[in-house]
PDB file of N, CA and C in Angstrom:
ATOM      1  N   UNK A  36       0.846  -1.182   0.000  1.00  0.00           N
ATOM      2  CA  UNK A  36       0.000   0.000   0.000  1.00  0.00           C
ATOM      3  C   UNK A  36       0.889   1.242   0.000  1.00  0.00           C
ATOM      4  N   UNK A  37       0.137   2.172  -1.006  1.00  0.00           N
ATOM      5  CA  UNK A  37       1.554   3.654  -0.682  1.00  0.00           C
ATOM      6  C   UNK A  37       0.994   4.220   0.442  1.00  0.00           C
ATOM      7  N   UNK A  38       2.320   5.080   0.989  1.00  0.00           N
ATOM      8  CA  UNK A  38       1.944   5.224   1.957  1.00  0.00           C
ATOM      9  C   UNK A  38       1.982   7.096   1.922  1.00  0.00           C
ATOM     10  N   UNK A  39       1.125   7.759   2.134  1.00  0.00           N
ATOM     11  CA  UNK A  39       0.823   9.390   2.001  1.00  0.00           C
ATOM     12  C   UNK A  39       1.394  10.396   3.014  1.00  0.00           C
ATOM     13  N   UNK A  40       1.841  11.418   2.756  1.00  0.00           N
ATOM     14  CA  UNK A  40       1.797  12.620   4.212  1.00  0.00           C
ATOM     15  C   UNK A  40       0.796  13.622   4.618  1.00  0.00           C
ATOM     16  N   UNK A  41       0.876  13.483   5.761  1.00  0.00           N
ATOM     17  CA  UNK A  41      -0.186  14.373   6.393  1.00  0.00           C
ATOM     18  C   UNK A  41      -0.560  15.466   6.098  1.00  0.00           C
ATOM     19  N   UNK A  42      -1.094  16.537   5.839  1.00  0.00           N
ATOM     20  CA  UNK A  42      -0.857  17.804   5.975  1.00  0.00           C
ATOM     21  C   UNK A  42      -2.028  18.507   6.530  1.00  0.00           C
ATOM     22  N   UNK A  43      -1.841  19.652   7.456  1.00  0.00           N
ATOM     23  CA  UNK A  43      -3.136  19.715   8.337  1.00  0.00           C
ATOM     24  C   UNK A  43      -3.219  21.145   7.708  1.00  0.00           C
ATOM     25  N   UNK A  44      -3.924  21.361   6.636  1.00  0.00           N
ATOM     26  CA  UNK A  44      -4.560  22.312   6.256  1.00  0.00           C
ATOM     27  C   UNK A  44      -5.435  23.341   7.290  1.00  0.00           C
ATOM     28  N   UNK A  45      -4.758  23.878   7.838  1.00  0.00           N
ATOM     29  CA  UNK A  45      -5.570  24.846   8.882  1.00  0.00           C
ATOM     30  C   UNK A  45      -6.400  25.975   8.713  1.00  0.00           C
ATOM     31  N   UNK A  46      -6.116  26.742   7.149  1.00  0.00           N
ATOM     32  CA  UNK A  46      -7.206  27.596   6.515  1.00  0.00           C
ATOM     33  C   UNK A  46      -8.701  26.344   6.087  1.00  0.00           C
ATOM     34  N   UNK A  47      -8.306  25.682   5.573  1.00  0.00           N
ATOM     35  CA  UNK A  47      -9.705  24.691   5.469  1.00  0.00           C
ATOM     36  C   UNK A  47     -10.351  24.099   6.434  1.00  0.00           C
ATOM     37  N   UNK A  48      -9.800  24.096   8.250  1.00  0.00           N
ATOM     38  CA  UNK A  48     -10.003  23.105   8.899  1.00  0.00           C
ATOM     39  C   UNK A  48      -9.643  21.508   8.482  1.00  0.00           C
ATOM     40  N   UNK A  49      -8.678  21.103   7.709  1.00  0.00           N
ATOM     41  CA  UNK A  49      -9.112  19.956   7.831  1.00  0.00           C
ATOM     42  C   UNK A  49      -7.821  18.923   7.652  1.00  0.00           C
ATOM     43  N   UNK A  50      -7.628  17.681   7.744  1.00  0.00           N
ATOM     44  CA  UNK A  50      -6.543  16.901   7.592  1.00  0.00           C
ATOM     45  C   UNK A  50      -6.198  16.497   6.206  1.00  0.00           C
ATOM     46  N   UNK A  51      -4.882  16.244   5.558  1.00  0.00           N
ATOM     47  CA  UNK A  51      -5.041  16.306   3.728  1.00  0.00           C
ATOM     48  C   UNK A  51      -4.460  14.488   3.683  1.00  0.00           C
ATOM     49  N   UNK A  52      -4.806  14.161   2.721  1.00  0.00           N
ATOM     50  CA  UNK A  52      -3.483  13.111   2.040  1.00  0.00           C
ATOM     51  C   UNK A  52      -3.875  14.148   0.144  1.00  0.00           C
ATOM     52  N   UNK A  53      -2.535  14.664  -0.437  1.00  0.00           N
ATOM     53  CA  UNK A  53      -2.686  14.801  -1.892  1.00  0.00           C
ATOM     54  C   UNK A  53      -2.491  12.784  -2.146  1.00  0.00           C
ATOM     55  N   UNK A  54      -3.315  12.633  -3.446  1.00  0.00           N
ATOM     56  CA  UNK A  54      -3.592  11.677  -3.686  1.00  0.00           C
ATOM     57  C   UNK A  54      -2.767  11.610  -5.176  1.00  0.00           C
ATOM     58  N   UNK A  55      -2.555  12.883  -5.572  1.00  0.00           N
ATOM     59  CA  UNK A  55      -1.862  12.737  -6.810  1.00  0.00           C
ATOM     60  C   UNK A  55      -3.494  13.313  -7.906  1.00  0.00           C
ATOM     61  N   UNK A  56      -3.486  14.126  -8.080  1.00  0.00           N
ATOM     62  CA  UNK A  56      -4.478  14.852  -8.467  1.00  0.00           C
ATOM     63  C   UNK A  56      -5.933  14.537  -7.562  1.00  0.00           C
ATOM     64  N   UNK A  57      -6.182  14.191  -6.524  1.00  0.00           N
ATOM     65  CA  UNK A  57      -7.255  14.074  -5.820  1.00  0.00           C
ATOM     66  C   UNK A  57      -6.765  14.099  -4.220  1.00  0.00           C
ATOM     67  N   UNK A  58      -7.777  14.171  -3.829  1.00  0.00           N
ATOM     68  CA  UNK A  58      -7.080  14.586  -2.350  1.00  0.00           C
ATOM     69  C   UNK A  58      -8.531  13.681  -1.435  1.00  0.00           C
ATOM     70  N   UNK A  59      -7.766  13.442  -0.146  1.00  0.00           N
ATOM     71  CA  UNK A  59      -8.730  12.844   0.803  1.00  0.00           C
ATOM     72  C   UNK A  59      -8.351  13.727   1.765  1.00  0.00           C
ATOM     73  N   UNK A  60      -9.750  13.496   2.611  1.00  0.00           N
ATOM     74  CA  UNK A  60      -9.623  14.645   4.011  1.00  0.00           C
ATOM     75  C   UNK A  60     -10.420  14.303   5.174  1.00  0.00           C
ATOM     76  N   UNK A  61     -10.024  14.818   6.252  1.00  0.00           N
ATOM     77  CA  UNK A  61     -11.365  14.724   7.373  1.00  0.00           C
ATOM     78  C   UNK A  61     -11.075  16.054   8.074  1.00  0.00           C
ATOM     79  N   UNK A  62     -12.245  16.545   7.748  1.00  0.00           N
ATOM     80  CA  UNK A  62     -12.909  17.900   8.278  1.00  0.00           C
ATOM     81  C   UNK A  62     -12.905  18.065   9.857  1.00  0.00           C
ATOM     82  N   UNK A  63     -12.861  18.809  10.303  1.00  0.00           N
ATOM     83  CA  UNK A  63     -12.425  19.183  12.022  1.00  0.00           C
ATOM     84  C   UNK A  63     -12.717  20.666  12.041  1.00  0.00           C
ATOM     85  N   UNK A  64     -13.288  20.635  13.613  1.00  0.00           N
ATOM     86  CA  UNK A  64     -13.231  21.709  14.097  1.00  0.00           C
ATOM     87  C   UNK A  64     -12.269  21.599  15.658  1.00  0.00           C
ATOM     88  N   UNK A  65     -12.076  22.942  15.914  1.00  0.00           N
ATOM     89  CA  UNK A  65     -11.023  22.662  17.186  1.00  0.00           C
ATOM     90  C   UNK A  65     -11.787  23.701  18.298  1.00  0.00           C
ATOM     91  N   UNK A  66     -11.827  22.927  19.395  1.00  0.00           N
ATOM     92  CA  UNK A  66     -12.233  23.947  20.677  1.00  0.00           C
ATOM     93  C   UNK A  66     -11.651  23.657  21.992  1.00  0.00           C
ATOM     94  N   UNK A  67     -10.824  24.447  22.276  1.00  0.00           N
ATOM     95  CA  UNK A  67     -10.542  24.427  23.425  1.00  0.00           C
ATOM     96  C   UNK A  67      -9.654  23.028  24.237  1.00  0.00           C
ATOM     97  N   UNK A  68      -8.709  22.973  23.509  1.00  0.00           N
ATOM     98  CA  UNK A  68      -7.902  21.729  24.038  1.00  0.00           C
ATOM     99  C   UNK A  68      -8.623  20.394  23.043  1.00  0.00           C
ATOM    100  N   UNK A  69      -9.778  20.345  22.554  1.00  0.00           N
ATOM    101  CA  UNK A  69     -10.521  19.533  21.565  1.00  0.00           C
ATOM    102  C   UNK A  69     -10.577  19.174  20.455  1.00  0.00           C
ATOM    103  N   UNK A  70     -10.620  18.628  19.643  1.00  0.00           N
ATOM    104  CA  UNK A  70     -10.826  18.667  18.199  1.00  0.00           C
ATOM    105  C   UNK A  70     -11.620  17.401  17.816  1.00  0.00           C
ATOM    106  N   UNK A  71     -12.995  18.381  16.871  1.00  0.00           N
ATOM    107  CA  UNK A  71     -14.051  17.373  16.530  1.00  0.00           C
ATOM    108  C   UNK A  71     -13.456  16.770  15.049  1.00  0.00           C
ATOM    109  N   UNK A  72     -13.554  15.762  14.766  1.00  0.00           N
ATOM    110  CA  UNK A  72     -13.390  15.234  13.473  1.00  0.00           C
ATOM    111  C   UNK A  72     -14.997  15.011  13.226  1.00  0.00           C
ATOM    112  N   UNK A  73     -15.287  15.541  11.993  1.00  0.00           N
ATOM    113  CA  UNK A  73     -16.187  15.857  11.980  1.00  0.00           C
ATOM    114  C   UNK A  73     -16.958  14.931  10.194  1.00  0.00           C
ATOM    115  N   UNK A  74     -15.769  14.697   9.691  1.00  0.00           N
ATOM    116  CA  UNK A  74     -16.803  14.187   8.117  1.00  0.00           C
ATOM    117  C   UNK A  74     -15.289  13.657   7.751  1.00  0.00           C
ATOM    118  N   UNK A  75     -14.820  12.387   6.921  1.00  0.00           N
ATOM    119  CA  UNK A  75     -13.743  12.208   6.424  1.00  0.00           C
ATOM    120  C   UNK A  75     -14.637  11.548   4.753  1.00  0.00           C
ATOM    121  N   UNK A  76     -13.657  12.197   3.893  1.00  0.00           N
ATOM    122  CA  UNK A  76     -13.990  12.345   2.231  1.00  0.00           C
ATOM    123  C   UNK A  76     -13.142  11.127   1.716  1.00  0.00           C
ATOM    124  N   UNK A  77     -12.634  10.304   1.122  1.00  0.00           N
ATOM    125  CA  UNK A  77     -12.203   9.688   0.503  1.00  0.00           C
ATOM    126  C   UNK A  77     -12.630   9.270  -0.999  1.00  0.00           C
ATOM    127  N   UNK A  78     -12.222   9.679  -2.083  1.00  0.00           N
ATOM    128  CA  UNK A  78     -12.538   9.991  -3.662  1.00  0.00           C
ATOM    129  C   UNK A  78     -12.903   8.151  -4.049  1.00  0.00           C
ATOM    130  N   UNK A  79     -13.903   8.309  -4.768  1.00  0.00           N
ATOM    131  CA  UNK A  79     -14.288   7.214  -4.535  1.00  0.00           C
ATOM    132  C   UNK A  79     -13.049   6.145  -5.212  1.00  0.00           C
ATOM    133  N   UNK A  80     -12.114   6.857  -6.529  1.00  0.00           N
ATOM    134  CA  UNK A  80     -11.076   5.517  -7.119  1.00  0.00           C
ATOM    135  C   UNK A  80     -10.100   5.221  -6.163  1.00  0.00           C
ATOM    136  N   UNK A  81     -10.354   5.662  -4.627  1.00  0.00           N
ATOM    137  CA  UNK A  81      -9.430   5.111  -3.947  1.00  0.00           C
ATOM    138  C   UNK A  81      -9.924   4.336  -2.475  1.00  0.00           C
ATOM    139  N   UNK A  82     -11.134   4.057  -2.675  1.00  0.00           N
ATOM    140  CA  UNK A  82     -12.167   3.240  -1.813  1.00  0.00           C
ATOM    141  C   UNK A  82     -11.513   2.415  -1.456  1.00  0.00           C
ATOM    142  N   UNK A  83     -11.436   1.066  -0.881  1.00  0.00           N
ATOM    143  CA  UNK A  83     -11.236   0.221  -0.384  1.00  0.00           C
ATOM    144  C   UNK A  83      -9.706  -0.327  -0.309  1.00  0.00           C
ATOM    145  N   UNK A  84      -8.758   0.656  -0.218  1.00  0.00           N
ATOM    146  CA  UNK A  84      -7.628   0.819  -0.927  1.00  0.00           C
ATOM    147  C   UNK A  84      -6.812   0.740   0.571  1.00  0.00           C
ATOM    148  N   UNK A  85      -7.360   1.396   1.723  1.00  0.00           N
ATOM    149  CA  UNK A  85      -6.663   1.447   2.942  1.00  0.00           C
ATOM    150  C   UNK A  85      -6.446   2.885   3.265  1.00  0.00           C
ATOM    151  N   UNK A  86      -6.803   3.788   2.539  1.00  0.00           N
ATOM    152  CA  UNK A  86      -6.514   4.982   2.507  1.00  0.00           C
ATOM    153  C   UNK A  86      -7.208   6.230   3.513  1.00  0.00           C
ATOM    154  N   UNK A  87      -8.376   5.709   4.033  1.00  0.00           N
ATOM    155  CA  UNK A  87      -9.153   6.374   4.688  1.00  0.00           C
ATOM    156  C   UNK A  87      -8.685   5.743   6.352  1.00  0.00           C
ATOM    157  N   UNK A  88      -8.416   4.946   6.307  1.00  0.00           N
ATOM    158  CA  UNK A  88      -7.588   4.108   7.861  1.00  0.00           C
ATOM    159  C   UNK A  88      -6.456   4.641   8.005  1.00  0.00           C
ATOM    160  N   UNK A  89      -5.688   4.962   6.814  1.00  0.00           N
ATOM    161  CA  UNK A  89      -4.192   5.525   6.813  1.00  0.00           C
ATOM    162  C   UNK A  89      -4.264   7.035   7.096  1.00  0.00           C
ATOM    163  N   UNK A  90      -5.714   7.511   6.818  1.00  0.00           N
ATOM    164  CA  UNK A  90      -5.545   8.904   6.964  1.00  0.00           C
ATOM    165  C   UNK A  90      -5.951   9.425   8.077  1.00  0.00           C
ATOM    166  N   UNK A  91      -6.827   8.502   8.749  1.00  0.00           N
ATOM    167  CA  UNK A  91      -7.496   8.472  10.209  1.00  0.00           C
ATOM    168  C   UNK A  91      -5.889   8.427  11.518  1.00  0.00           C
ATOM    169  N   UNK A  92      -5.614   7.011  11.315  1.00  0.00           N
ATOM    170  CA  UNK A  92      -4.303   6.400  11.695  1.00  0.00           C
ATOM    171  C   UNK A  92      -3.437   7.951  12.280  1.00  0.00           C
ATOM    172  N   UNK A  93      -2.626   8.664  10.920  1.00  0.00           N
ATOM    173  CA  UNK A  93      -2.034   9.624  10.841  1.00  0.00           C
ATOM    174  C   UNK A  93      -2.687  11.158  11.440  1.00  0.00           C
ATOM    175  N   UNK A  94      -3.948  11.502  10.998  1.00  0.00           N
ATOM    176  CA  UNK A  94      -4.675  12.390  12.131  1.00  0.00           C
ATOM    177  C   UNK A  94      -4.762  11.992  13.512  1.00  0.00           C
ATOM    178  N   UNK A  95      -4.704  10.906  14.006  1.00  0.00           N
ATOM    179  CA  UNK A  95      -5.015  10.533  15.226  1.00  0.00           C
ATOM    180  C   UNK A  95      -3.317  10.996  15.974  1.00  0.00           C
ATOM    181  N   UNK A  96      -2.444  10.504  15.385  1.00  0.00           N
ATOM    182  CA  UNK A  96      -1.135  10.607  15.505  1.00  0.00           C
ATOM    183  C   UNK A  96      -0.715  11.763  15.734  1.00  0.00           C
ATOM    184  N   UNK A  97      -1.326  12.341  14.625  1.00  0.00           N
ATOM    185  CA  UNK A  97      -0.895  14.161  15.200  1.00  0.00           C
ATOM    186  C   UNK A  97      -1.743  14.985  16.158  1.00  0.00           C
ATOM    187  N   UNK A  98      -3.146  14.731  16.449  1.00  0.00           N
ATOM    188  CA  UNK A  98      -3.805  15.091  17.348  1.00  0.00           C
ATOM    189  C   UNK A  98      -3.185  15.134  18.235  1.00  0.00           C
ATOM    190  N   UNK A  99      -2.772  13.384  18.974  1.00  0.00           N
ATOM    191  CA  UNK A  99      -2.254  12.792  20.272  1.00  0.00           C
ATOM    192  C   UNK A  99      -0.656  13.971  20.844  1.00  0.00           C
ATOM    193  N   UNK A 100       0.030  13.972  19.600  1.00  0.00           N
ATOM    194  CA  UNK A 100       1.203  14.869  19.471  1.00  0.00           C
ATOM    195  C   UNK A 100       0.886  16.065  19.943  1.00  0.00           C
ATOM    196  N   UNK A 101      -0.182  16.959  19.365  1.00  0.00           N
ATOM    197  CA  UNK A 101      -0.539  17.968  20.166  1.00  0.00           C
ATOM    198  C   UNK A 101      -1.191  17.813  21.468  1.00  0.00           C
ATOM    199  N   UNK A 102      -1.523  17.030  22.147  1.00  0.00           N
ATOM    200  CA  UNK A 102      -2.074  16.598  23.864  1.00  0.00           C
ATOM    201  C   UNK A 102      -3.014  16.680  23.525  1.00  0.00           C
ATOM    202  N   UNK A 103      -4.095  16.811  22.759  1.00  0.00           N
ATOM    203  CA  UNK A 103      -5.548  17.324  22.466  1.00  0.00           C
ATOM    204  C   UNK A 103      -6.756  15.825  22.169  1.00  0.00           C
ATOM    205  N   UNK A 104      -7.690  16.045  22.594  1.00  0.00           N
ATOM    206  CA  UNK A 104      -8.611  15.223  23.299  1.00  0.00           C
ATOM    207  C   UNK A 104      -9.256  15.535  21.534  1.00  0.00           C
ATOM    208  N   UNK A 105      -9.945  14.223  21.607  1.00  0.00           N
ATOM    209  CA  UNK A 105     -10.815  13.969  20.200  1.00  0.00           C
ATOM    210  C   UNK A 105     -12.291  13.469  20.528  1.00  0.00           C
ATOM    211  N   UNK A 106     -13.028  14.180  19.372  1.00  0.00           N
ATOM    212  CA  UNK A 106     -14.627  13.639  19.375  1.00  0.00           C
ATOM    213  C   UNK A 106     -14.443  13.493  18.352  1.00  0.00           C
ATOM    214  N   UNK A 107     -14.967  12.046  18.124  1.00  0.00           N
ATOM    215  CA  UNK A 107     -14.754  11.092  16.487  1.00  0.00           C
ATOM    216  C   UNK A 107     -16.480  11.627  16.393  1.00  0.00           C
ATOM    217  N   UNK A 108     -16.797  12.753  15.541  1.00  0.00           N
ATOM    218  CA  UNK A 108     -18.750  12.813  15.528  1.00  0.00           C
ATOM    219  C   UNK A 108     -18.631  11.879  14.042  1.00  0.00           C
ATOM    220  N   UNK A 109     -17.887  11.558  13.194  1.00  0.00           N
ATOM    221  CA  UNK A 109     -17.302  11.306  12.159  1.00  0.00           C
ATOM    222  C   UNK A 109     -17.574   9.475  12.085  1.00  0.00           C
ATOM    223  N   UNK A 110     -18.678   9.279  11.513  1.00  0.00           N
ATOM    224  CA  UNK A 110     -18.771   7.923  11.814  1.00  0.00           C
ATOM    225  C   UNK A 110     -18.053   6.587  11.539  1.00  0.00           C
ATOM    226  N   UNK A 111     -16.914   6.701  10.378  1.00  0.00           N
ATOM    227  CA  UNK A 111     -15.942   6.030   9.962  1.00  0.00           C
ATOM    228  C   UNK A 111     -14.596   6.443  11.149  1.00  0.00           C
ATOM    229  N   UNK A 112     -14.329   7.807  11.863  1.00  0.00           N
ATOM    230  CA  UNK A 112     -13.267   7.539  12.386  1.00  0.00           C
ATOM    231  C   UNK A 112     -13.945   7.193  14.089  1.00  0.00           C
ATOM    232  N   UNK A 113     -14.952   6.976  14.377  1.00  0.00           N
ATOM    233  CA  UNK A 113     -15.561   6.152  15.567  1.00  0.00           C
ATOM    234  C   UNK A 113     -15.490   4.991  15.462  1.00  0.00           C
ATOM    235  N   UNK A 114     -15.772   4.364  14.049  1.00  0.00           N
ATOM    236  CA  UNK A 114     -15.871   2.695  14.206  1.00  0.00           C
ATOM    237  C   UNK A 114     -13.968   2.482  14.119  1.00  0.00           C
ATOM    238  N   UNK A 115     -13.094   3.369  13.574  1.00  0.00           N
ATOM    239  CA  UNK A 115     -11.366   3.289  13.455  1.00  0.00           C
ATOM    240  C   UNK A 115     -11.508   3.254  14.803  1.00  0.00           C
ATOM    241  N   UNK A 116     -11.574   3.964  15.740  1.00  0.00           N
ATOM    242  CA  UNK A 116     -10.977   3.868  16.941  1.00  0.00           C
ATOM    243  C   UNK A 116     -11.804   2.698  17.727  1.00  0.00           C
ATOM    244  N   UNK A 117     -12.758   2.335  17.825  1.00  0.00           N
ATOM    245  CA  UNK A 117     -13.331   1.077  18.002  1.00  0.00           C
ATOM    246  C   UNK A 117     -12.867  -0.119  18.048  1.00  0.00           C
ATOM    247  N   UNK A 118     -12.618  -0.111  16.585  1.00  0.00           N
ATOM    248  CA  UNK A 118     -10.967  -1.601  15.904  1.00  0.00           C
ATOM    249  C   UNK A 118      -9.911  -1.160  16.442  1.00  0.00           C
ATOM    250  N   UNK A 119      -8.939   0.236  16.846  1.00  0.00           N
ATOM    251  CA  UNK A 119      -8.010   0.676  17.334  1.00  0.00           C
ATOM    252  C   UNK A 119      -7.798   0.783  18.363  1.00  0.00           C
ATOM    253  N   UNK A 120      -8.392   0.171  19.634  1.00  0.00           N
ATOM    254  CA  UNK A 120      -8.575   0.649  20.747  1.00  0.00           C
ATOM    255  C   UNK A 120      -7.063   1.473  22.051  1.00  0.00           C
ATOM    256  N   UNK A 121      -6.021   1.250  20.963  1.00  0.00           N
ATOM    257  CA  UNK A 121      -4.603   2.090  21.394  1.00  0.00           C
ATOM    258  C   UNK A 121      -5.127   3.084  20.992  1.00  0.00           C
ATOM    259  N   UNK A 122      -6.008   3.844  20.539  1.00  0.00           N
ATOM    260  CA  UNK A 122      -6.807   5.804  20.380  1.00  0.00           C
ATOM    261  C   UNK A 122      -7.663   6.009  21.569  1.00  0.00           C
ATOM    262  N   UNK A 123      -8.368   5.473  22.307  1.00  0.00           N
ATOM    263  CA  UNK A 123      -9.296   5.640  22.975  1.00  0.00           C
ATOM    264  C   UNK A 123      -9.060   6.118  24.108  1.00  0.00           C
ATOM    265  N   UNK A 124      -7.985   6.531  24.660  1.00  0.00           N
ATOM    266  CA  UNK A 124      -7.737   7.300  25.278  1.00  0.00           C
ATOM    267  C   UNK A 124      -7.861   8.445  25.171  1.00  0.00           C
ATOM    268  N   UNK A 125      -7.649   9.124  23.697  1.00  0.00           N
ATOM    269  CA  UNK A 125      -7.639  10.107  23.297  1.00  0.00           C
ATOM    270  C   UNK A 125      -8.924  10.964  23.102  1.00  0.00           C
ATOM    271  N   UNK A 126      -9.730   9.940  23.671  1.00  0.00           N
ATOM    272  CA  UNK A 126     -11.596  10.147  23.320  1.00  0.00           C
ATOM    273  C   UNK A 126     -11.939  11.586  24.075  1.00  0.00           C
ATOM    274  N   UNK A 127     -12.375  12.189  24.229  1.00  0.00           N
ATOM    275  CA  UNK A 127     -13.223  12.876  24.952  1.00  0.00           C
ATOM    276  C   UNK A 127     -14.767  12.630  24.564  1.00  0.00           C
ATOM    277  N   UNK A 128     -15.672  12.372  25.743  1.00  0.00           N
ATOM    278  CA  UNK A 128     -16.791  11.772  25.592  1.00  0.00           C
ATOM    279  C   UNK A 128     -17.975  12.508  25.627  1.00  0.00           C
ATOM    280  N   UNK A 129     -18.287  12.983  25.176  1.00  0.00           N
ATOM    281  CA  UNK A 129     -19.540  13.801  24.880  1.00  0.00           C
ATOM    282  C   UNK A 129     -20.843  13.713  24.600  1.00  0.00           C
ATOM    283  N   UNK A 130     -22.029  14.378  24.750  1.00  0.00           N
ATOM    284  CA  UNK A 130     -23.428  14.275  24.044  1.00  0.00           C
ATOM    285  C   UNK A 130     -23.279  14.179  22.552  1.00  0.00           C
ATOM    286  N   UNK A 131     -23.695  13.552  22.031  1.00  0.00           N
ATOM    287  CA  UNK A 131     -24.047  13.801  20.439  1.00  0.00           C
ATOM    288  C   UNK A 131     -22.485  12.703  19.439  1.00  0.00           C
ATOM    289  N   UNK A 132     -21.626  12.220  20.295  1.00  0.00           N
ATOM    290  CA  UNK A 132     -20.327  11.548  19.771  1.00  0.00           C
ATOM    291  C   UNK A 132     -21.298  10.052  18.961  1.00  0.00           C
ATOM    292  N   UNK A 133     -20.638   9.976  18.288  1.00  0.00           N
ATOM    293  CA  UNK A 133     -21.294   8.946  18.080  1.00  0.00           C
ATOM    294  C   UNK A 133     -20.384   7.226  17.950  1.00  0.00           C
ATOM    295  N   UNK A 134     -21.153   6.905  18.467  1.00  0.00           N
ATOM    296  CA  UNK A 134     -20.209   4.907  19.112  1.00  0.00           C
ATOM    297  C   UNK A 134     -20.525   3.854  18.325  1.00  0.00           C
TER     298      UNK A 134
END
């Protein structure tokens, strides 16, 4: 599998992989020591490819790096940390998160 770099687009809110003319992402907002992941995009010719785990994986990585607590509202990176359970620490648990 190739393997992509991060880039945390901070005018867009959001996490990048360039895909090589397409790009994947997961959208975030940040509050207060927090950050919601909020929608992750993956183009559909690169579906089932590993690419949306790799990009979760690597956001989670840099979150943790900054000390900052995560709400997966993002229903693909809730069921990642679910199968991942080395993230779940990183949870912050909230109304409306979804499990």
């Amino acid at each position: 599998m190739e393997r992509y770099i991060l880039k945390d687009n901070e005018a867009r809110s959001r996490y990048e992989f360039d895909l090589g003319g397409h790009t994947a992402y997961i959208d975030y907002e940040k509050d207060n020591g927090t950050i919601v992941l909020t929608h992750t995009f993956v183009p559909e010719a690169y579906e089932g490819r590993g690419v949306g785990a790799q990009l979760v994986a690597a956001a989670l990585a840099d979150i943790r790096r900054q000390g900052l607590k995560v709400v997966p509202q993002c229903s693909f990176v809730a069921v990642y940390i679910k199968r991942h359970p080395e993230w779940s620490d990183m949870v912050r648990e909230t109304a409306g998160a979804e499990r």
